[in-house]
mmCIF file of N, CA and C in Angstrom:
data_model
loop_
_atom_site.group_PDB
_atom_site.id
_atom_site.type_symbol
_atom_site.label_atom_id
_atom_site.label_comp_id
_atom_site.label_asym_id
_atom_site.label_seq_id
_atom_site.Cartn_x
_atom_site.Cartn_y
_atom_site.Cartn_z
ATOM 1 N N UNK S 86 94.679 134.294 94.532
ATOM 2 C CA UNK S 86 93.549 133.618 95.643
ATOM 3 C C UNK S 86 93.071 132.517 95.131
ATOM 4 N N UNK S 87 92.873 132.270 93.631
ATOM 5 C CA UNK S 87 92.297 131.226 92.957
ATOM 6 C C UNK S 87 93.217 129.903 92.838
ATOM 7 N N UNK S 88 94.404 130.173 93.059
ATOM 8 C CA UNK S 88 95.608 129.109 92.951
ATOM 9 C C UNK S 88 95.545 128.365 94.547
ATOM 10 N N UNK S 89 95.269 129.260 95.554
ATOM 11 C CA UNK S 89 95.431 128.572 96.943
ATOM 12 C C UNK S 89 94.202 127.891 97.023
ATOM 13 N N UNK S 90 92.854 128.395 96.354
ATOM 14 C CA UNK S 90 91.346 127.595 96.595
ATOM 15 C C UNK S 90 91.483 126.334 95.889
ATOM 16 N N UNK S 91 92.300 126.507 94.590
ATOM 17 C CA UNK S 91 92.468 125.130 93.952
ATOM 18 C C UNK S 91 93.352 124.142 94.564
ATOM 19 N N UNK S 92 94.547 124.778 95.260
ATOM 20 C CA UNK S 92 95.291 123.767 95.989
ATOM 21 C C UNK S 92 94.841 123.236 97.101
ATOM 22 N N UNK S 93 93.803 124.168 97.916
ATOM 23 C CA UNK S 93 93.197 123.430 98.993
ATOM 24 C C UNK S 93 92.267 122.596 98.792
ATOM 25 N N UNK S 94 91.366 122.689 97.645
ATOM 26 C CA UNK S 94 90.447 121.478 97.135
ATOM 27 C C UNK S 94 91.081 120.305 96.666
ATOM 28 N N UNK S 95 92.261 120.609 95.866
ATOM 29 C CA UNK S 95 93.202 119.251 95.457
ATOM 30 C C UNK S 95 93.418 118.571 96.827
ATOM 31 N N UNK S 96 94.012 119.230 97.654
ATOM 32 C CA UNK S 96 94.653 118.528 98.971
ATOM 33 C C UNK S 96 93.525 117.673 99.562
ATOM 34 N N UNK S 97 92.612 118.440 99.902
ATOM 35 C CA UNK S 97 91.240 117.895 100.693
ATOM 36 C C UNK S 97 90.875 116.959 99.960
ATOM 37 N N UNK S 98 90.643 116.839 98.731
ATOM 38 C CA UNK S 98 90.139 115.618 97.946
ATOM 39 C C UNK S 98 91.061 114.673 98.074
ATOM 40 N N UNK S 99 92.020 114.547 98.033
ATOM 41 C CA UNK S 99 93.384 113.527 98.039
ATOM 42 C C UNK S 99 93.434 112.982 99.700
ATOM 43 N N UNK S 100 93.125 113.953 100.572
ATOM 44 C CA UNK S 100 93.540 113.667 101.978
ATOM 45 C C UNK S 100 92.038 112.410 102.306
ATOM 46 N N UNK S 101 90.999 113.407 101.802
ATOM 47 C CA UNK S 101 89.435 112.477 102.185
ATOM 48 C C UNK S 101 89.547 110.970 101.463
ATOM 49 N N UNK S 102 89.902 111.216 100.288
ATOM 50 C CA UNK S 102 89.899 109.979 99.421
ATOM 51 C C UNK S 102 91.068 108.682 99.636
ATOM 52 N N UNK S 103 92.145 109.221 99.761
ATOM 53 C CA UNK S 103 93.559 108.363 99.901
ATOM 54 C C UNK S 103 93.711 108.160 101.298
ATOM 55 N N UNK S 104 93.323 108.797 102.332
ATOM 56 C CA UNK S 104 93.798 108.751 103.489
ATOM 57 C C UNK S 104 92.542 108.610 104.426
ATOM 58 N N UNK S 105 91.399 109.278 104.741
ATOM 59 C CA UNK S 105 90.503 108.729 105.458
ATOM 60 C C UNK S 105 89.609 107.634 105.181
ATOM 61 N N UNK S 106 89.192 107.446 103.667
ATOM 62 C CA UNK S 106 88.094 106.626 103.131
ATOM 63 C C UNK S 106 88.654 105.187 103.267
ATOM 64 N N UNK S 107 90.103 104.684 103.130
ATOM 65 C CA UNK S 107 90.469 103.530 103.298
ATOM 66 C C UNK S 107 90.687 103.021 105.065
ATOM 67 N N UNK S 108 90.686 104.069 105.619
ATOM 68 C CA UNK S 108 90.609 103.739 107.088
ATOM 69 C C UNK S 108 89.263 103.504 107.564
ATOM 70 N N UNK S 109 88.530 104.447 107.164
ATOM 71 C CA UNK S 109 87.023 104.021 107.713
ATOM 72 C C UNK S 109 86.585 102.724 106.808
ATOM 73 N N UNK S 110 86.851 102.358 105.679
ATOM 74 C CA UNK S 110 86.531 101.102 105.021
ATOM 75 C C UNK S 110 87.199 99.764 105.879
ATOM 76 N N UNK S 111 88.388 100.039 106.175
ATOM 77 C CA UNK S 111 89.128 98.598 106.888
ATOM 78 C C UNK S 111 88.429 98.779 108.453
ATOM 79 N N UNK S 112 87.924 99.563 109.064
ATOM 80 C CA UNK S 112 87.484 99.662 110.233
ATOM 81 C C UNK S 112 85.990 98.967 110.173
ATOM 82 N N UNK S 113 85.206 99.241 109.046
ATOM 83 C CA UNK S 113 83.739 98.725 108.941
ATOM 84 C C UNK S 113 83.989 97.133 108.291
ATOM 85 N N UNK S 114 85.084 96.890 107.741
ATOM 86 C CA UNK S 114 85.217 95.639 107.458
ATOM 87 C C UNK S 114 85.110 94.497 108.429
ATOM 88 N N UNK S 115 85.699 94.909 109.379
ATOM 89 C CA UNK S 115 85.899 94.228 110.657
ATOM 90 C C UNK S 115 84.652 93.869 111.425
ATOM 91 N N UNK S 116 83.782 94.679 111.112
ATOM 92 C CA UNK S 116 82.523 94.777 112.116
ATOM 93 C C UNK S 116 81.224 93.882 111.339
ATOM 94 N N UNK S 117 80.487 93.190 112.170
ATOM 95 C CA UNK S 117 79.090 92.782 111.449
ATOM 96 C C UNK S 117 78.114 93.878 111.443
ATOM 97 N N UNK S 118 77.087 93.688 110.665
ATOM 98 C CA UNK S 118 76.013 94.476 110.628
ATOM 99 C C UNK S 118 75.305 94.794 111.964
ATOM 100 N N UNK S 119 75.572 93.683 112.764
ATOM 101 C CA UNK S 119 74.918 93.972 114.338
ATOM 102 C C UNK S 119 75.851 94.956 115.004
ATOM 103 N N UNK S 120 76.908 94.768 114.747
ATOM 104 C CA UNK S 120 78.293 95.717 115.389
ATOM 105 C C UNK S 120 77.775 97.094 114.817
ATOM 106 N N UNK S 121 77.479 97.295 113.792
ATOM 107 C CA UNK S 121 77.519 98.729 113.195
ATOM 108 C C UNK S 121 76.341 99.732 113.505
ATOM 109 N N UNK S 122 75.242 98.826 113.780
ATOM 110 C CA UNK S 122 74.119 99.461 114.136
ATOM 111 C C UNK S 122 73.773 99.433 115.773
ATOM 112 N N UNK S 123 74.549 98.546 116.449
ATOM 113 C CA UNK S 123 74.725 98.683 117.920
ATOM 114 C C UNK S 123 74.745 99.870 118.801
ATOM 115 N N UNK S 124 73.815 99.801 119.628
ATOM 116 C CA UNK S 124 73.789 101.352 120.548
ATOM 117 C C UNK S 124 73.929 100.893 121.835
ATOM 118 N N UNK S 125 74.829 101.430 122.761
ATOM 119 C CA UNK S 125 74.907 101.076 124.049
ATOM 120 C C UNK S 125 73.563 101.395 124.877
ATOM 121 N N UNK S 126 72.938 102.346 124.363
ATOM 122 C CA UNK S 126 71.753 103.019 125.017
ATOM 123 C C UNK S 126 70.887 103.929 124.313
ATOM 124 N N UNK S 127 69.739 104.279 124.441
ATOM 125 C CA UNK S 127 69.040 105.233 123.603
ATOM 126 C C UNK S 127 69.616 106.575 123.232
ATOM 127 N N UNK S 128 70.402 107.102 124.267
ATOM 128 C CA UNK S 128 70.883 108.474 123.945
ATOM 129 C C UNK S 128 72.153 108.333 123.079
ATOM 130 N N UNK S 129 72.676 107.364 122.894
ATOM 131 C CA UNK S 129 73.959 106.978 121.928
ATOM 132 C C UNK S 129 73.774 106.850 120.555
ATOM 133 N N UNK S 130 74.502 107.387 119.730
ATOM 134 C CA UNK S 130 74.673 106.918 118.346
ATOM 135 C C UNK S 130 75.155 105.626 117.894
ATOM 136 N N UNK S 131 74.778 104.872 116.832
ATOM 137 C CA UNK S 131 75.649 103.717 116.162
ATOM 138 C C UNK S 131 76.717 104.048 115.436
ATOM 139 N N UNK S 132 77.671 103.442 115.354
ATOM 140 C CA UNK S 132 78.604 103.537 114.454
ATOM 141 C C UNK S 132 78.183 103.701 112.878
ATOM 142 N N UNK S 133 76.849 102.983 112.393
ATOM 143 C CA UNK S 133 76.145 103.318 111.283
ATOM 144 C C UNK S 133 75.907 104.712 111.252
ATOM 145 N N UNK S 134 75.043 105.255 112.336
ATOM 146 C CA UNK S 134 74.467 106.562 112.140
ATOM 147 C C UNK S 134 75.479 107.386 112.280
ATOM 148 N N UNK S 135 76.839 107.211 112.793
ATOM 149 C CA UNK S 135 77.869 108.206 112.556
ATOM 150 C C UNK S 135 78.431 108.498 111.358
ATOM 151 N N UNK S 136 78.373 107.168 110.479
ATOM 152 C CA UNK S 136 78.913 107.175 109.268
ATOM 153 C C UNK S 136 78.116 107.813 108.151
ATOM 154 N N UNK S 137 76.632 107.613 108.234
ATOM 155 C CA UNK S 137 75.991 108.280 107.618
ATOM 156 C C UNK S 137 75.770 109.687 107.756
ATOM 157 N N UNK S 138 76.143 110.445 108.999
ATOM 158 C CA UNK S 138 76.020 111.527 109.202
ATOM 159 C C UNK S 138 77.515 112.141 108.756
ATOM 160 N N UNK S 139 78.335 111.697 108.671
ATOM 161 C CA UNK S 139 79.797 112.051 108.233
ATOM 162 C C UNK S 139 79.837 112.072 106.798
ATOM 163 N N UNK S 140 79.085 110.843 106.206
ATOM 164 C CA UNK S 140 78.755 111.013 104.479
ATOM 165 C C UNK S 140 78.053 112.263 103.975
ATOM 166 N N UNK S 141 76.774 112.586 104.953
ATOM 167 C CA UNK S 141 76.187 113.562 104.739
ATOM 168 C C UNK S 141 76.891 115.005 104.650
ATOM 169 N N UNK S 142 77.279 115.164 105.825
ATOM 170 C CA UNK S 142 78.438 116.414 106.100
ATOM 171 C C UNK S 142 79.437 116.643 105.089
ATOM 172 N N UNK S 143 80.089 115.741 104.791
ATOM 173 C CA UNK S 143 81.162 115.767 103.684
ATOM 174 C C UNK S 143 80.357 116.174 102.512
ATOM 175 N N UNK S 144 79.498 115.349 102.001
ATOM 176 C CA UNK S 144 78.596 115.898 100.766
ATOM 177 C C UNK S 144 78.182 117.402 100.784
ATOM 178 N N UNK S 145 77.797 117.736 102.032
ATOM 179 C CA UNK S 145 77.192 118.920 102.041
ATOM 180 C C UNK S 145 78.388 120.001 101.990
ATOM 181 N N UNK S 146 79.555 119.685 102.524
ATOM 182 C CA UNK S 146 80.803 120.497 102.450
ATOM 183 C C UNK S 146 81.149 120.780 101.001
ATOM 184 N N UNK S 147 81.187 119.450 100.521
ATOM 185 C CA UNK S 147 82.084 119.471 98.849
ATOM 186 C C UNK S 147 81.047 119.983 97.890
ATOM 187 N N UNK S 148 79.834 119.743 97.928
ATOM 188 C CA UNK S 148 78.869 120.145 97.032
ATOM 189 C C UNK S 148 78.239 121.531 97.342
ATOM 190 N N UNK S 149 77.905 121.741 98.545
ATOM 191 C CA UNK S 149 77.367 122.970 98.706
ATOM 192 C C UNK S 149 78.616 123.968 99.021
ATOM 193 N N UNK S 150 79.660 123.642 99.921
ATOM 194 C CA UNK S 150 80.614 124.356 100.238
ATOM 195 C C UNK S 150 81.532 124.725 99.215
ATOM 196 N N UNK S 151 82.210 123.801 98.874
ATOM 197 C CA UNK S 151 83.460 123.998 98.039
ATOM 198 C C UNK S 151 82.750 124.072 96.307
ATOM 199 N N UNK S 152 81.586 123.211 96.106
ATOM 200 C CA UNK S 152 81.598 123.392 94.686
ATOM 201 C C UNK S 152 80.322 124.390 94.344
ATOM 202 N N UNK S 153 79.946 125.034 95.861
ATOM 203 C CA UNK S 153 78.770 126.040 95.219
ATOM 204 C C UNK S 153 77.728 125.862 94.759
ATOM 205 N N UNK S 154 77.160 124.790 94.856
ATOM 206 C CA UNK S 154 75.946 124.192 94.197
ATOM 207 C C UNK S 154 74.811 123.839 95.043
ATOM 208 N N UNK S 155 73.644 123.883 94.733
ATOM 209 C CA UNK S 155 72.428 123.727 95.576
ATOM 210 C C UNK S 155 72.249 122.316 95.873
ATOM 211 N N UNK S 156 72.083 121.826 97.201
ATOM 212 C CA UNK S 156 71.980 120.201 97.571
ATOM 213 C C UNK S 156 70.675 120.335 97.412
ATOM 214 N N UNK S 157 70.065 119.106 97.140
ATOM 215 C CA UNK S 157 68.875 118.338 97.130
ATOM 216 C C UNK S 157 68.426 118.137 98.542
ATOM 217 N N UNK S 158 67.110 118.117 99.060
ATOM 218 C CA UNK S 158 66.973 117.835 100.192
ATOM 219 C C UNK S 158 66.947 116.148 100.526
ATOM 220 N N UNK S 159 66.934 115.555 99.230
ATOM 221 C CA UNK S 159 67.153 113.837 99.545
ATOM 222 C C UNK S 159 68.677 113.585 99.484
ATOM 223 N N UNK S 160 69.481 114.636 98.997
ATOM 224 C CA UNK S 160 70.735 114.438 98.620
ATOM 225 C C UNK S 160 71.633 114.113 99.820
ATOM 226 N N UNK S 161 71.120 114.865 100.949
ATOM 227 C CA UNK S 161 72.233 114.967 102.287
ATOM 228 C C UNK S 161 71.869 113.884 103.132
ATOM 229 N N UNK S 162 72.713 113.095 103.490
ATOM 230 C CA UNK S 162 72.336 112.133 104.668
ATOM 231 C C UNK S 162 72.528 112.469 105.922
ATOM 232 N N UNK S 163 72.727 113.889 106.207
ATOM 233 C CA UNK S 163 72.896 114.382 107.616
ATOM 234 C C UNK S 163 71.529 114.143 108.324
ATOM 235 N N UNK S 164 70.465 113.951 107.835
ATOM 236 C CA UNK S 164 68.974 114.153 108.684
ATOM 237 C C UNK S 164 68.609 112.350 108.447
ATOM 238 N N UNK S 165 69.368 111.520 108.327
ATOM 239 C CA UNK S 165 68.913 110.033 108.521
ATOM 240 C C UNK S 165 68.695 109.666 109.868
ATOM 241 N N UNK S 166 67.994 108.727 109.750
ATOM 242 C CA UNK S 166 67.536 108.113 111.215
ATOM 243 C C UNK S 166 68.384 107.126 111.630
ATOM 244 N N UNK S 167 68.983 106.415 110.609
ATOM 245 C CA UNK S 167 69.517 105.196 111.026
ATOM 246 C C UNK S 167 68.813 104.226 111.336
ATOM 247 N N UNK S 168 69.284 103.159 112.116
ATOM 248 C CA UNK S 168 68.255 101.793 112.679
ATOM 249 C C UNK S 168 68.192 102.100 114.043
#
């Protein structure tokens, strides 16, 4: 079972860093700061807020879930308010 868990963690790490991150970076590089924080209405999230929430969720999953380590209250980006 330990081998399966290690394989899953290694594959997930590779997938997140080699596949997802470059795509997200490439998309964000094409936007201005104004574009990143723009919201069509008060009920919608901005791209920036979604990225901050994604970062917090991934951190929580990796540190708390996979790493089985405690999260500090200030370390998670999932409760950020954005702009």
